[in-house]
mmCIF file of C-alpha atoms and ligand atoms in Angstrom:
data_model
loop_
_atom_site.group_PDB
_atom_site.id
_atom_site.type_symbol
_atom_site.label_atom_id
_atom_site.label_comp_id
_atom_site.label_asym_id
_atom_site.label_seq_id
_atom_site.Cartn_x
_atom_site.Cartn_y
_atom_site.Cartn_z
ATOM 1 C CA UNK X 1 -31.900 -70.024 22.495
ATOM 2 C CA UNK X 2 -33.508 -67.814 19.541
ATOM 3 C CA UNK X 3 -32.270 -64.216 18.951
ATOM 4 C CA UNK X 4 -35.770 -63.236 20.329
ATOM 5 C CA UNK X 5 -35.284 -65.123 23.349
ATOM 6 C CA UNK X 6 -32.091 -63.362 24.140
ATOM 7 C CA UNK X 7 -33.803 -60.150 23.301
ATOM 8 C CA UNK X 8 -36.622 -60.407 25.667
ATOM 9 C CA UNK X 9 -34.042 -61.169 27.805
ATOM 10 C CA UNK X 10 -32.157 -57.939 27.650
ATOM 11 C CA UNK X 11 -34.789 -55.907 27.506
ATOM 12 C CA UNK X 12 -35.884 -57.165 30.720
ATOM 13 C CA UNK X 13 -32.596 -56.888 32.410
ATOM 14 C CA UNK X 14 -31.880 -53.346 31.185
ATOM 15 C CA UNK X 15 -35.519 -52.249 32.421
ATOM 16 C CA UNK X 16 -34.572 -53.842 35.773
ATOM 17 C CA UNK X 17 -31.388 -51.809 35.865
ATOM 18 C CA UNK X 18 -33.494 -48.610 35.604
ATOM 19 C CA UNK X 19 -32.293 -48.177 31.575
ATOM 20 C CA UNK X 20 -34.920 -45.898 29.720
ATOM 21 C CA UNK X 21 -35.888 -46.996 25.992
ATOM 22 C CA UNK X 22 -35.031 -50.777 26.947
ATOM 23 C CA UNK X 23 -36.256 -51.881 23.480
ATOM 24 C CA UNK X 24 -33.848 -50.081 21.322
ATOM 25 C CA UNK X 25 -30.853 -50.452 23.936
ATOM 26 C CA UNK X 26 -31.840 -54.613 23.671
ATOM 27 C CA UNK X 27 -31.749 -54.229 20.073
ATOM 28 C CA UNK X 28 -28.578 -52.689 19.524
ATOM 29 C CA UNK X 29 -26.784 -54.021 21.797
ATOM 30 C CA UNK X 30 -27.742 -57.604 20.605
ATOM 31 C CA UNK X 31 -27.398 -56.629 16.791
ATOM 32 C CA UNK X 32 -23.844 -55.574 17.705
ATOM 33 C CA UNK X 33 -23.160 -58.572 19.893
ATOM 34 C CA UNK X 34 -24.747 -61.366 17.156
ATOM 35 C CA UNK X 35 -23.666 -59.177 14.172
ATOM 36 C CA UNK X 36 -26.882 -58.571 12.817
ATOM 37 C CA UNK X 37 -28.342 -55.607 10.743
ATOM 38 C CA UNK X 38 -31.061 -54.307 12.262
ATOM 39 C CA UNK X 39 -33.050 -56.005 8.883
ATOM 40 C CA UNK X 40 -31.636 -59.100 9.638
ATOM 41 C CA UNK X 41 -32.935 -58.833 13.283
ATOM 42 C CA UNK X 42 -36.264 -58.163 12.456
ATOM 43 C CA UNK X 43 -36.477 -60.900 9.664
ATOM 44 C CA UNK X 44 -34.061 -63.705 11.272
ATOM 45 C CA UNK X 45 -35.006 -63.227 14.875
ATOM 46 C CA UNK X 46 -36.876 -66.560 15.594
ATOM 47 C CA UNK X 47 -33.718 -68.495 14.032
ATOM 48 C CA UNK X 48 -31.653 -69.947 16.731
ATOM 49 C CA UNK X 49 -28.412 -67.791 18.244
ATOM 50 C CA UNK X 50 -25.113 -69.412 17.966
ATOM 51 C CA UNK X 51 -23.908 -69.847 21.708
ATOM 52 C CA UNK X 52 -21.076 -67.555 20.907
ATOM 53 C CA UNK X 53 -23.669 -64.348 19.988
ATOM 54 C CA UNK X 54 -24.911 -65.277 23.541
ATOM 55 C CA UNK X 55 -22.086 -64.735 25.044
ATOM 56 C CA UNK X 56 -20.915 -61.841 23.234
ATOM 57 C CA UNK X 57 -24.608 -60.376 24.238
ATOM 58 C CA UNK X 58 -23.708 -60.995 28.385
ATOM 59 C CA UNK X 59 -20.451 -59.174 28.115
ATOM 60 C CA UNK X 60 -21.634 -55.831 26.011
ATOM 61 C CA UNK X 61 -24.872 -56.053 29.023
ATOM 62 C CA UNK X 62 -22.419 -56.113 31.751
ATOM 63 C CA UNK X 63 -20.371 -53.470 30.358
ATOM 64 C CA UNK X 64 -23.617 -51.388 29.742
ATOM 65 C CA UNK X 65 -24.875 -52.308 33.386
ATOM 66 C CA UNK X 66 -21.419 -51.016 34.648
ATOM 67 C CA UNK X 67 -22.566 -47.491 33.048
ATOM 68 C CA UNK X 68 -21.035 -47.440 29.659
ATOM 69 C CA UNK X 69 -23.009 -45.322 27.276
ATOM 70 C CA UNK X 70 -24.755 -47.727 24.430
ATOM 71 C CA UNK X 71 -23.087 -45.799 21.783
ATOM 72 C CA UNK X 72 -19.291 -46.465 22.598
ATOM 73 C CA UNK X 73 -20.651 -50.367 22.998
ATOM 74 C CA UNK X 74 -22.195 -49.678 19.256
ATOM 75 C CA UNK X 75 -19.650 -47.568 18.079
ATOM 76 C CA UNK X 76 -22.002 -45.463 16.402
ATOM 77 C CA UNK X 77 -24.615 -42.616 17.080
ATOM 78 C CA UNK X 78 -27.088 -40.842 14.576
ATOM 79 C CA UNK X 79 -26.964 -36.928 14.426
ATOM 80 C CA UNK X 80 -28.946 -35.096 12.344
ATOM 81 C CA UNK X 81 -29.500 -38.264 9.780
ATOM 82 C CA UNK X 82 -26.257 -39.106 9.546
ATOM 83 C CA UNK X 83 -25.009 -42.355 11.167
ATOM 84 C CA UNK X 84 -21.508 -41.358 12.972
ATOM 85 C CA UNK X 85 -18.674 -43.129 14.071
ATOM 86 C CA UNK X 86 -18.112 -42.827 18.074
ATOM 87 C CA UNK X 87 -15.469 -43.428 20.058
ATOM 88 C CA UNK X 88 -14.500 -42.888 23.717
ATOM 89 C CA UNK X 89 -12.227 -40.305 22.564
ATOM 90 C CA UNK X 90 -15.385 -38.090 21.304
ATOM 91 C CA UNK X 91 -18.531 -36.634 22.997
ATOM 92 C CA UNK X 92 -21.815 -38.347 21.862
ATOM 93 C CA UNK X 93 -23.664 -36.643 19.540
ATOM 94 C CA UNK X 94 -27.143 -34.870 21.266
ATOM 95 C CA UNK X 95 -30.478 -34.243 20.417
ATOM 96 C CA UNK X 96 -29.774 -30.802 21.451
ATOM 97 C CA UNK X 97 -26.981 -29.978 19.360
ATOM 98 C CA UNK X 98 -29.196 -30.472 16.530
ATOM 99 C CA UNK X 99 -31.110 -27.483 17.255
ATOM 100 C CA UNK X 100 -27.460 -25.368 16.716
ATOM 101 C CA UNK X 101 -27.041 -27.475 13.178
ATOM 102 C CA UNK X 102 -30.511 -26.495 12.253
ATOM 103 C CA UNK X 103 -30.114 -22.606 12.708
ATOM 104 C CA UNK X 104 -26.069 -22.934 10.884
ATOM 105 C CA UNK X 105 -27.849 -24.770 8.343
ATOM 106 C CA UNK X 106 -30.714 -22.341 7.569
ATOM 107 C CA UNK X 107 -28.577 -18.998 8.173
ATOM 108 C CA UNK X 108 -25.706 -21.050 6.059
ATOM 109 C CA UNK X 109 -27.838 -21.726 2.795
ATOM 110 C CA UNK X 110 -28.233 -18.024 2.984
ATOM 111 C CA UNK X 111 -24.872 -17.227 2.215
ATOM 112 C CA UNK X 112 -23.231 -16.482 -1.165
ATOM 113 C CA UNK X 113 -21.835 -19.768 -2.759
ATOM 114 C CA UNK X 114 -19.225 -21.442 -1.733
ATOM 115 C CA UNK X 115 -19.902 -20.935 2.281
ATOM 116 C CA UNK X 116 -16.134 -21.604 3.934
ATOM 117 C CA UNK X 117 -17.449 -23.173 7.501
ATOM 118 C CA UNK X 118 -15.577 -24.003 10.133
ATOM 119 C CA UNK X 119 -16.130 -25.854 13.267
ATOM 120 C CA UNK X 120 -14.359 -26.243 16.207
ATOM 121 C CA UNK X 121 -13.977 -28.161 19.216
ATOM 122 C CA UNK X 122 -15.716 -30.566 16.500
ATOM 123 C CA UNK X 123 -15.466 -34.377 18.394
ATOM 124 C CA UNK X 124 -17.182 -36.490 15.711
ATOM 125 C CA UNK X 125 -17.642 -33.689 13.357
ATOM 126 C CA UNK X 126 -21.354 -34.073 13.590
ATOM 127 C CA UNK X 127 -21.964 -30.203 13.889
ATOM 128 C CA UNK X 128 -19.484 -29.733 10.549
ATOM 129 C CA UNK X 129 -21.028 -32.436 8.436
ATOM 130 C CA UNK X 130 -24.262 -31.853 9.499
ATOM 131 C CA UNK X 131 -24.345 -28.219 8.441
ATOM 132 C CA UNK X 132 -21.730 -28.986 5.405
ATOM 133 C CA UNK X 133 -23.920 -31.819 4.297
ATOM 134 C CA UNK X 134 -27.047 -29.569 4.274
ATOM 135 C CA UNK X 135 -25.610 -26.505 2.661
ATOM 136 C CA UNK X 136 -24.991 -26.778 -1.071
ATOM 137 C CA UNK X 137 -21.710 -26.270 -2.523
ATOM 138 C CA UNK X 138 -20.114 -25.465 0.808
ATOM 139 C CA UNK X 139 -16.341 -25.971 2.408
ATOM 140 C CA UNK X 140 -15.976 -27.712 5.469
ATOM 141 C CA UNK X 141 -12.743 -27.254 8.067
ATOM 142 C CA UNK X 142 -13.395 -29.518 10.725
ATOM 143 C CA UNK X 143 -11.028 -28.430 14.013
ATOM 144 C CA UNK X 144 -10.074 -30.433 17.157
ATOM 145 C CA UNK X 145 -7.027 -30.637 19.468
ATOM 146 C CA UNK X 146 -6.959 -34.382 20.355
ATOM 147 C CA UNK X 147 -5.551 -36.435 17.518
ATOM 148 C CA UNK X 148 -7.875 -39.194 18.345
ATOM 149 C CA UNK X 149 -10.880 -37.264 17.673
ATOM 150 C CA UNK X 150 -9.746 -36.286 14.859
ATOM 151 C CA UNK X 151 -9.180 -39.687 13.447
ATOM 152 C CA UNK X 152 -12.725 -40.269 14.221
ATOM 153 C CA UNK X 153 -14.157 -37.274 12.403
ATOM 154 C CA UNK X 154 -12.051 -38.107 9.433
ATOM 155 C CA UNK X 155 -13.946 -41.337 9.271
ATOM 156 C CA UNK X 156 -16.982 -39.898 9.914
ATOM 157 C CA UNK X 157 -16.161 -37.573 6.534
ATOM 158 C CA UNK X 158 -15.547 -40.564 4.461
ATOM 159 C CA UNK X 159 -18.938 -41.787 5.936
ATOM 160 C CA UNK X 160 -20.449 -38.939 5.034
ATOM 161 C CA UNK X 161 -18.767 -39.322 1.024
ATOM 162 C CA UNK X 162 -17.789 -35.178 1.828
ATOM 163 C CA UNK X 163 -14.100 -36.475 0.750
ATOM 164 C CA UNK X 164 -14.376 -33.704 -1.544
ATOM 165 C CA UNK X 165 -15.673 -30.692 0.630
ATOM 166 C CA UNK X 166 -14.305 -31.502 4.031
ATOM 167 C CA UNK X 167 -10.855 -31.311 5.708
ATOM 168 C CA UNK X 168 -10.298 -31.855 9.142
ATOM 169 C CA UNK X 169 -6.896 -30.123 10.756
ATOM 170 C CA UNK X 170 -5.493 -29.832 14.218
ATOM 171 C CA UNK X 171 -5.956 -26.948 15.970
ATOM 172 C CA UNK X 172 -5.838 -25.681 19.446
ATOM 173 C CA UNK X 173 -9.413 -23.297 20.249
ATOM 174 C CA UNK X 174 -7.858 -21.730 22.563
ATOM 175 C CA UNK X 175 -5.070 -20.584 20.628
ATOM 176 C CA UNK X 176 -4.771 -18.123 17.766
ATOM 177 C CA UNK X 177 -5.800 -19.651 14.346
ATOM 178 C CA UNK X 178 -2.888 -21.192 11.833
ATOM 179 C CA UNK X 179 -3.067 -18.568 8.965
ATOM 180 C CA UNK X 180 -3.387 -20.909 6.434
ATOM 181 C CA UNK X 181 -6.931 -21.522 7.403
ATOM 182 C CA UNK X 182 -8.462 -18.101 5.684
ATOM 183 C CA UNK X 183 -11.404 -16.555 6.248
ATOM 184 C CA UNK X 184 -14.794 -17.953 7.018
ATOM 185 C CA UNK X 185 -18.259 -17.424 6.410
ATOM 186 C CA UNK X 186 -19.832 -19.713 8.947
ATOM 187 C CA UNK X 187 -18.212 -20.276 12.754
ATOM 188 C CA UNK X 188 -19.922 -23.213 14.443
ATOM 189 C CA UNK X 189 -18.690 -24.605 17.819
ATOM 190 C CA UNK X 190 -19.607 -26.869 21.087
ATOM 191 C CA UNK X 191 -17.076 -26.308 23.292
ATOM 192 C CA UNK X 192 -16.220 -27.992 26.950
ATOM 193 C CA UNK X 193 -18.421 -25.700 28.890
ATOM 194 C CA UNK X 194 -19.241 -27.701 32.103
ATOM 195 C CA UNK X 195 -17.475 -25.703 35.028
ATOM 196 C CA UNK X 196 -14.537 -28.182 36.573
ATOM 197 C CA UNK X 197 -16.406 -27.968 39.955
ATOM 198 C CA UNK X 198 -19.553 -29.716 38.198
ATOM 199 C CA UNK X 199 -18.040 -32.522 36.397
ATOM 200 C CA UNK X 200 -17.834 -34.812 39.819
ATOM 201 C CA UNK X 201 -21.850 -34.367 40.254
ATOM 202 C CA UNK X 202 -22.523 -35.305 36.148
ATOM 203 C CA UNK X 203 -23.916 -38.523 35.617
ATOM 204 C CA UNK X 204 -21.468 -41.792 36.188
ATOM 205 C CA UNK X 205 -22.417 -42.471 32.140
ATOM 206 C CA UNK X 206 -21.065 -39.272 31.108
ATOM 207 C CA UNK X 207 -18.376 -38.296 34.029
ATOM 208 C CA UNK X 208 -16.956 -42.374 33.905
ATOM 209 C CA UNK X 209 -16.578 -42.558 29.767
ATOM 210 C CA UNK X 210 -17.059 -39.329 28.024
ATOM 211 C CA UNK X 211 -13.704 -37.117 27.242
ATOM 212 C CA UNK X 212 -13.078 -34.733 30.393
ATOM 213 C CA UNK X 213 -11.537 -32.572 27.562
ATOM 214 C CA UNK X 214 -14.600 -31.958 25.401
ATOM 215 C CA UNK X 215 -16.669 -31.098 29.022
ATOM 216 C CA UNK X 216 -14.378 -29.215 31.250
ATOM 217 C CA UNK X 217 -14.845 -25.254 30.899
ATOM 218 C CA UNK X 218 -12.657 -23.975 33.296
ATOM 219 C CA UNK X 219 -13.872 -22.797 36.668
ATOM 220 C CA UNK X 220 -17.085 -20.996 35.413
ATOM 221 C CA UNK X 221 -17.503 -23.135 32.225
ATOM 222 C CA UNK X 222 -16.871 -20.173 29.944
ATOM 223 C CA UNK X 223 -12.982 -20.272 29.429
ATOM 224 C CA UNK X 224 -13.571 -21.097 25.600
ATOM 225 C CA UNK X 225 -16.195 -18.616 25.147
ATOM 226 C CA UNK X 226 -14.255 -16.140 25.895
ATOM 227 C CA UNK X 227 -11.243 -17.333 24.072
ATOM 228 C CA UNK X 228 -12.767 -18.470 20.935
ATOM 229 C CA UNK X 229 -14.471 -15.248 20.313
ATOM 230 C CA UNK X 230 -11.530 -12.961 21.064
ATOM 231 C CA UNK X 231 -8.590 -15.065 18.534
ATOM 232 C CA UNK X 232 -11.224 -16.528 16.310
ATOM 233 C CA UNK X 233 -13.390 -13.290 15.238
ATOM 234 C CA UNK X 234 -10.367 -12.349 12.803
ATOM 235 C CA UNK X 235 -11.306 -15.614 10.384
ATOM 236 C CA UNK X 236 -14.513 -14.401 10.333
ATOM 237 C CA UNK X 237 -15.512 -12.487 7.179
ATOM 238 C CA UNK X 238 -17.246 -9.047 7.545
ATOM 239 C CA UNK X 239 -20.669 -9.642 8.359
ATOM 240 C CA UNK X 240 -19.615 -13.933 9.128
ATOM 241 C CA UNK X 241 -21.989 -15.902 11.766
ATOM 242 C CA UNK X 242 -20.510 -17.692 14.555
ATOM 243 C CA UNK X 243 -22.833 -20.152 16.521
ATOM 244 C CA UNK X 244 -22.183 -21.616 19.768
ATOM 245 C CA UNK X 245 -24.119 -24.474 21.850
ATOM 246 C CA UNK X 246 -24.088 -22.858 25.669
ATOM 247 C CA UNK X 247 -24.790 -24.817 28.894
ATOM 248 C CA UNK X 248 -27.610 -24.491 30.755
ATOM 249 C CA UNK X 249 -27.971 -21.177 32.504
ATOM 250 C CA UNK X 250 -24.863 -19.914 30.129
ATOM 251 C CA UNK X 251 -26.724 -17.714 27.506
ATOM 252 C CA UNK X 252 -26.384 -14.295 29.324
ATOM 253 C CA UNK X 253 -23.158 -14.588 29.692
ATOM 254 C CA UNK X 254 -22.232 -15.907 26.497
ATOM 255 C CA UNK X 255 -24.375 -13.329 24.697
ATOM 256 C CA UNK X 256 -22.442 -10.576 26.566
ATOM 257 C CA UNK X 257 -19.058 -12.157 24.988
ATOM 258 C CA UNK X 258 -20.444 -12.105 22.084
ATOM 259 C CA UNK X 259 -21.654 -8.141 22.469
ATOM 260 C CA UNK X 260 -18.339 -7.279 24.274
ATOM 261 C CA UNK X 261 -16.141 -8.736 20.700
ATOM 262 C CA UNK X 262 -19.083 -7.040 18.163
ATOM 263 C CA UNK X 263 -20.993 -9.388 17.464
ATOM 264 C CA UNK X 264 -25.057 -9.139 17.571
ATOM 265 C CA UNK X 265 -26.623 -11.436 19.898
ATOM 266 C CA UNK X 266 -29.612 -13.949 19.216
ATOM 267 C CA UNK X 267 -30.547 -16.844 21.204
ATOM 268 C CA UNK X 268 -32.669 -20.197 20.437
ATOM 269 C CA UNK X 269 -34.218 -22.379 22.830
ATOM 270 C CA UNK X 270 -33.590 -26.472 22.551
ATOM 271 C CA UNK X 271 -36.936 -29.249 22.567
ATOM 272 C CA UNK X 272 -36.837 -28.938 26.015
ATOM 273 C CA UNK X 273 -37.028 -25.206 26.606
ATOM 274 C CA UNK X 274 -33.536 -24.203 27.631
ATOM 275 C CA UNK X 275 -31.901 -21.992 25.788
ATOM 276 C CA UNK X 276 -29.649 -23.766 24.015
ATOM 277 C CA UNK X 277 -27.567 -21.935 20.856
ATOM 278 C CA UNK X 278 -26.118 -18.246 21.489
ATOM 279 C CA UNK X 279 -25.523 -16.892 17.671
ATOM 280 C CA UNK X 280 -24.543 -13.856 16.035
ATOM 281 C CA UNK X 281 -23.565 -11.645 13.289
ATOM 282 C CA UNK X 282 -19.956 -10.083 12.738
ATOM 283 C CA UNK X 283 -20.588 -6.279 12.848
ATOM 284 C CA UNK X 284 -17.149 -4.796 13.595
ATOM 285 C CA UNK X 285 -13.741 -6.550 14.278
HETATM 286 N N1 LIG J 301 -24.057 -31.355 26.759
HETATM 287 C C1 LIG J 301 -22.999 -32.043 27.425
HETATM 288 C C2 LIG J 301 -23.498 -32.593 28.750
HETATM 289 O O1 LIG J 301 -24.485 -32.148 29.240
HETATM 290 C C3 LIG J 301 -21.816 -31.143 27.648
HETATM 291 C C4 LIG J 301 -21.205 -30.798 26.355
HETATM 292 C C5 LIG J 301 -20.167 -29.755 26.446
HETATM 293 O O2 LIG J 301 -19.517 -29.461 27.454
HETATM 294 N N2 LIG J 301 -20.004 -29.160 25.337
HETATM 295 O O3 LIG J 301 -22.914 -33.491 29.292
#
């Protein structure tokens, strides 16, 4: 069988199953199962498949039929350009995160040289090397609890070649920052905001494989809102940003956090309307 036979294959088993974008899902998931750069693909794709890439092709289908999200079968997922290292142990990048990178980066390149940024609750790391990537000369501290995220976002720095400008370190959000952090200019963060009641009606793709701990909120979702903003507004610098990603529904509230610890309050809407990133300015501590 040629590599286009078992793509055409896929592609019509995954549309069968109900899988959106069938085209790309065939093509990764057969470029991981034969090996194959996606150049290779394109160029070698008439050649015939060893029996073995065949295989390897039925088992990552089954597992992807069973509901696992393509990028923990890949391994990776792009953000914002960059091409990051997944794992089970991390949320997958979204689309709609990048609208909270964007704003950080564009409110971040306004900032006196070096920016210190720090992000927490950071997974991957996308939203840190995203917005340390993009803003020139800056400091990255890239923040998690789970030590197996963290191993992923350190490999997702060397990725990145930001060796030299970002650190990852274990924290705890919820707790009061390690002092030997300092002070920040820049306070990104996507925090577990699903309430604990919703996570049994989320999708089996994200409810069966994504991390519980980088989606449950607490009762109303907002548990880290509040705590972040209350321990965390001391490593902000007079006048520092923090930006947070906010479920759907969430901004109000969120905003009034923000309001409550002095902060101003802006909010931005994602691609598909919602509104999306909850932002503002240090005023007082
Ligand atoms: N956006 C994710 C979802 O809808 C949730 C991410 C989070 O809790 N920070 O599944």
């Amino acid at each position: 069988m040629t590599y286009q036979e078992l793509y055409h294959g896929l592609c019509t088993r995954l549309h069968r199953a109900g899988i959106e974008n069938e085209t790309l899902e065939a093509r990764e998931l057969l470029c991981k199962a034969a090996r194959l750069s996606r150049e290779q693909f394109f160029r070698d794709r008439m050649g015939e498949a060893p029996a073995a890439a065949g295989e390897a092709v039925e088992e990552l289908l089954q597992r992807r039929l069973s509901g696992e999200p393509l990028a923990y079968l890949t391994g990776e997922w792009e953000f914002y350009g960059l091409t990051l290292r997944v794992s089970p142990s991390v949320l997958i990048p979204r689309i709609d995160t990048e609208v909270l990178a964007d704003l950080a980066i564009t409110e971040g390149r306004k900032l006196p040289k070096p920016a210190r940024i720090l992000d927490l609750c950071t997974g991957s790391g996308c939203i840190g090397l995203s917005v340390t990537a993009h803003v020139p000369g800056s400091e990255g501290i890239l923040c998690d609890l789970s030590p197996d995220a963290l191993a992923v976002a350190e490999e997702n720095v060397r990725r990145c070649g930001l060796e030299d400008r970002v650190r990852c370190i274990r924290a705890d959000a919820r707790q009061r920052p390690p002092e030997e952090l300092g002070q920040f200019d820049l306070l990104t963060c996507n925090p577990p905001y699903i309430p604990a009641g919703d996570i049994a009606g989320l999708d089996l793709t994200v409810r069966g494989f994504e991390p519980h701990m980088a989606l449950d909120g607490g009762a109303d979702g907002l548990d880290f809102y509040r705590e972040i903003t209350a321990q965390w507004k001391n490593v902000l610098k007079p006048g520092g940003l923090l930006f947070y990603e906010v479920g759907i529904g969430q901004a109000e509230d969120v905003g009034a956090i923000l309001a409550e610890n002095g902060f101003s309050v802006h909010t931005c809407r994602d691609t598909q309307d919602i509104a999306r990133v909850v932002w503002g300015r240090k005023l007082q501590d």
